[in-house]
mmCIF file of C-alpha atoms in Angstrom:
data_model
loop_
_atom_site.group_PDB
_atom_site.id
_atom_site.type_symbol
_atom_site.label_atom_id
_atom_site.label_comp_id
_atom_site.label_asym_id
_atom_site.label_seq_id
_atom_site.Cartn_x
_atom_site.Cartn_y
_atom_site.Cartn_z
ATOM 1 C CA PRO J 241 108.863 91.736 85.489
ATOM 2 C CA HIS J 242 107.066 94.890 86.668
ATOM 3 C CA MET J 243 104.163 94.486 84.241
ATOM 4 C CA ARG J 244 103.867 90.802 85.069
ATOM 5 C CA ALA J 245 103.651 91.769 88.744
ATOM 6 C CA PHE J 246 101.098 94.457 87.863
ATOM 7 C CA HIS J 247 98.798 92.031 86.052
ATOM 8 C CA PHE J 248 99.138 89.208 88.562
ATOM 9 C CA SER J 249 98.502 91.672 91.375
ATOM 10 C CA TRP J 250 95.192 92.938 90.039
ATOM 11 C CA LEU J 251 94.170 89.465 88.829
ATOM 12 C CA GLY J 252 94.864 87.952 92.251
ATOM 13 C CA PHE J 253 92.917 90.735 93.941
ATOM 14 C CA PHE J 254 90.076 90.274 91.437
ATOM 15 C CA ILE J 255 89.940 86.564 92.320
ATOM 16 C CA ALA J 256 90.016 87.448 96.017
ATOM 17 C CA PHE J 257 87.035 89.765 95.595
ATOM 18 C CA PHE J 258 85.227 87.084 93.640
ATOM 19 C CA ILE J 259 85.800 84.670 96.534
ATOM 20 C CA TRP J 260 84.932 87.255 99.170
ATOM 21 C CA PHE J 261 81.728 88.471 97.525
ATOM 22 C CA ALA J 262 80.480 85.181 96.056
ATOM 23 C CA ILE J 263 78.070 84.530 98.911
ATOM 24 C CA ALA J 264 76.549 88.049 99.046
ATOM 25 C CA PRO J 265 74.064 87.693 96.141
ATOM 26 C CA LEU J 266 72.924 84.371 97.586
ATOM 27 C CA LEU J 267 72.204 85.608 101.123
ATOM 28 C CA SER J 268 68.490 86.143 100.562
ATOM 29 C CA GLU J 269 68.120 82.524 99.434
ATOM 30 C CA ILE J 270 70.373 81.275 102.259
ATOM 31 C CA LYS J 271 68.253 83.218 104.750
ATOM 32 C CA LEU J 272 65.078 81.656 103.374
ATOM 33 C CA THR J 273 66.446 78.114 103.034
ATOM 34 C CA LEU J 274 68.017 77.963 106.492
ATOM 35 C CA GLY J 275 65.301 80.009 108.209
ATOM 36 C CA LEU J 276 67.751 82.638 109.449
ATOM 37 C CA SER J 277 66.836 86.021 110.862
ATOM 38 C CA LYS J 278 68.010 89.339 109.473
ATOM 39 C CA LYS J 279 70.202 89.714 112.576
ATOM 40 C CA GLU J 280 71.928 86.370 111.912
ATOM 41 C CA ILE J 281 72.669 87.366 108.312
ATOM 42 C CA TRP J 282 73.951 90.733 109.514
ATOM 43 C CA THR J 283 76.160 89.029 112.110
ATOM 44 C CA SER J 284 77.694 86.787 109.452
ATOM 45 C CA SER J 285 78.482 89.863 107.350
ATOM 46 C CA ILE J 286 80.129 91.640 110.292
ATOM 47 C CA VAL J 287 82.172 88.534 111.123
ATOM 48 C CA GLY J 288 83.346 88.341 107.500
ATOM 49 C CA VAL J 289 84.544 91.944 107.533
ATOM 50 C CA GLY J 290 86.170 91.355 110.921
ATOM 51 C CA GLY J 291 88.150 88.469 109.454
ATOM 52 C CA THR J 292 89.354 90.748 106.681
ATOM 53 C CA ILE J 293 90.474 93.463 109.085
ATOM 54 C CA PHE J 294 92.362 90.950 111.217
ATOM 55 C CA MET J 295 94.069 89.463 108.153
ATOM 56 C CA ARG J 296 95.144 92.872 106.867
ATOM 57 C CA PHE J 297 96.897 93.638 110.148
ATOM 58 C CA LEU J 298 98.488 90.191 110.165
ATOM 59 C CA LEU J 299 99.620 90.122 106.534
ATOM 60 C CA GLY J 300 101.406 93.487 106.422
ATOM 61 C CA PRO J 301 104.415 92.396 108.502
ATOM 62 C CA PHE J 302 104.473 89.018 106.753
ATOM 63 C CA CYS J 303 104.863 90.807 103.396
ATOM 64 C CA ASP J 304 108.062 92.348 104.761
ATOM 65 C CA LYS J 305 109.374 88.920 105.777
ATOM 66 C CA VAL J 306 108.113 86.587 103.035
ATOM 67 C CA GLY J 307 107.086 88.832 100.157
ATOM 68 C CA PRO J 308 103.686 89.265 98.527
ATOM 69 C CA ARG J 309 103.671 86.421 95.977
ATOM 70 C CA VAL J 310 103.814 83.501 98.399
ATOM 71 C CA LEU J 311 101.311 85.159 100.737
ATOM 72 C CA PHE J 312 98.969 86.035 97.883
ATOM 73 C CA THR J 313 98.935 82.424 96.717
ATOM 74 C CA SER J 314 98.580 81.047 100.246
ATOM 75 C CA VAL J 315 95.677 83.310 101.174
ATOM 76 C CA LEU J 316 93.810 82.654 97.914
ATOM 77 C CA CYS J 317 94.246 78.892 98.321
ATOM 78 C CA PHE J 318 93.179 79.081 101.975
ATOM 79 C CA ALA J 319 90.091 81.226 101.249
ATOM 80 C CA SER J 320 88.985 78.989 98.374
ATOM 81 C CA ILE J 321 88.433 76.047 100.742
ATOM 82 C CA PRO J 322 85.658 77.612 102.850
ATOM 83 C CA THR J 323 84.189 79.124 99.679
ATOM 84 C CA ALA J 324 83.876 75.627 98.234
ATOM 85 C CA CYS J 325 82.211 74.517 101.487
ATOM 86 C CA THR J 326 79.429 77.128 101.274
ATOM 87 C CA GLY J 327 76.884 74.459 100.348
ATOM 88 C CA LEU J 328 77.555 72.635 103.610
ATOM 89 C CA VAL J 329 76.277 75.472 105.800
ATOM 90 C CA SER J 330 73.318 74.346 107.905
ATOM 91 C CA ASN J 331 72.797 77.097 110.502
ATOM 92 C CA ALA J 332 73.712 80.646 111.493
ATOM 93 C CA THR J 333 76.835 79.613 113.409
ATOM 94 C CA ASN J 334 78.170 77.688 110.404
ATOM 95 C CA LEU J 335 77.474 80.682 108.190
ATOM 96 C CA ALA J 336 79.312 83.086 110.507
ATOM 97 C CA ILE J 337 82.340 80.790 110.799
ATOM 98 C CA LEU J 338 82.392 80.213 107.052
ATOM 99 C CA ARG J 339 82.270 83.933 106.326
ATOM 100 C CA LEU J 340 85.026 84.563 108.880
ATOM 101 C CA PHE J 341 87.373 82.275 106.947
ATOM 102 C CA ILE J 342 86.225 83.545 103.558
ATOM 103 C CA GLY J 343 86.933 87.066 104.860
ATOM 104 C CA ALA J 344 90.618 86.162 104.771
ATOM 105 C CA ALA J 345 90.448 86.774 101.010
ATOM 106 C CA GLY J 346 89.901 90.478 101.671
ATOM 107 C CA GLY J 347 93.333 90.585 103.273
ATOM 108 C CA THR J 348 94.901 90.221 99.836
ATOM 109 C CA PHE J 349 94.569 93.987 99.447
ATOM 110 C CA VAL J 350 97.776 94.261 101.456
ATOM 111 C CA MET J 351 99.734 92.020 99.098
ATOM 112 C CA CYS J 352 98.190 93.676 96.043
ATOM 113 C CA GLN J 353 99.324 97.140 97.095
ATOM 114 C CA TYR J 354 102.653 95.958 98.507
ATOM 115 C CA TRP J 355 103.550 94.101 95.320
ATOM 116 C CA SER J 356 102.758 96.947 92.951
ATOM 117 C CA SER J 357 104.449 99.489 95.246
ATOM 118 C CA ARG J 358 107.664 97.482 95.123
ATOM 119 C CA MET J 359 107.635 97.171 91.342
ATOM 120 C CA PHE J 360 107.082 100.777 90.240
ATOM 121 C CA THR J 361 108.967 104.027 90.742
ATOM 122 C CA LYS J 362 107.603 106.877 92.794
ATOM 123 C CA GLN J 363 106.614 108.748 89.627
ATOM 124 C CA VAL J 364 104.025 106.139 88.619
ATOM 125 C CA VAL J 365 103.383 104.030 91.739
ATOM 126 C CA GLY J 366 100.220 105.944 92.620
ATOM 127 C CA THR J 367 98.713 105.233 89.212
ATOM 128 C CA ALA J 368 99.802 101.587 89.366
ATOM 129 C CA ASN J 369 98.296 101.148 92.843
ATOM 130 C CA ALA J 370 95.051 102.819 91.786
ATOM 131 C CA LEU J 371 94.737 100.570 88.746
ATOM 132 C CA VAL J 372 95.523 97.276 90.502
ATOM 133 C CA GLY J 373 93.207 98.189 93.374
ATOM 134 C CA GLY J 374 90.418 99.327 91.067
ATOM 135 C CA TRP J 375 90.629 96.388 88.710
ATOM 136 C CA GLY J 376 90.796 94.075 91.696
ATOM 137 C CA ASN J 377 87.707 95.663 93.237
ATOM 138 C CA LEU J 378 85.945 95.097 89.939
ATOM 139 C CA GLY J 379 85.860 91.442 90.997
ATOM 140 C CA GLY J 380 83.116 92.330 93.484
ATOM 141 C CA GLY J 381 80.891 93.752 90.755
ATOM 142 C CA VAL J 382 81.566 90.897 88.376
ATOM 143 C CA THR J 383 80.698 88.480 91.176
ATOM 144 C CA GLN J 384 77.301 90.120 91.598
ATOM 145 C CA LEU J 385 76.615 89.681 87.887
ATOM 146 C CA VAL J 386 77.914 86.122 87.617
ATOM 147 C CA MET J 387 76.479 84.720 90.844
ATOM 148 C CA GLY J 388 73.264 86.719 91.117
ATOM 149 C CA SER J 389 72.287 87.071 87.482
ATOM 150 C CA ALA J 390 73.744 83.996 85.787
ATOM 151 C CA LEU J 391 74.754 81.030 87.942
ATOM 152 C CA PHE J 392 72.122 81.185 90.683
ATOM 153 C CA PRO J 393 69.148 81.499 88.300
ATOM 154 C CA LEU J 394 70.659 78.750 86.130
ATOM 155 C CA PHE J 395 71.048 76.322 89.039
ATOM 156 C CA LYS J 396 67.605 77.229 90.347
ATOM 157 C CA GLU J 397 66.142 76.300 86.968
ATOM 158 C CA ILE J 398 68.152 73.077 86.701
ATOM 159 C CA PHE J 399 67.190 71.841 90.173
ATOM 160 C CA LYS J 400 63.612 73.176 90.349
ATOM 161 C CA ASN J 401 62.041 69.694 90.342
ATOM 162 C CA GLU J 402 64.332 68.277 93.037
ATOM 163 C CA PRO J 403 62.577 67.501 96.347
ATOM 164 C CA ASN J 404 65.390 69.168 98.339
ATOM 165 C CA PRO J 405 67.262 71.523 95.985
ATOM 166 C CA ALA J 406 69.455 73.003 98.737
#
């Protein structure tokens, strides 16, 4: 069970980072399409990080009461909804609110570390936590490659002749 927890912990955190960072490589296009200022984009980024900080404070005590698995699943399911609604954003306020709710995904760090800490002995828990955290954080880099270098250029090519591609 400890290795299953290890792999699900880093995989869940990887997915969370993918959710959390999915919009970042698209911000330049969002800024252009919606006519947003640099300050409005910056504000949406700050709001997203603020949502993460709030969730991390909130989720720690809940891990003690409920455990990490149920919370992990709940937060990932919750954060996937606003991520799927990214295409519905029409102004700076919508973008900031969307990124606030997507920022909840960053709170999964608490469950990731809590889960692996509970499953390993003190002799190896540091290594286990470093690996699940590092492999989870890798999701942010993979997101940059997938969204910025593969999916976005592909969709731009597919919809280039559409009168309103956004």
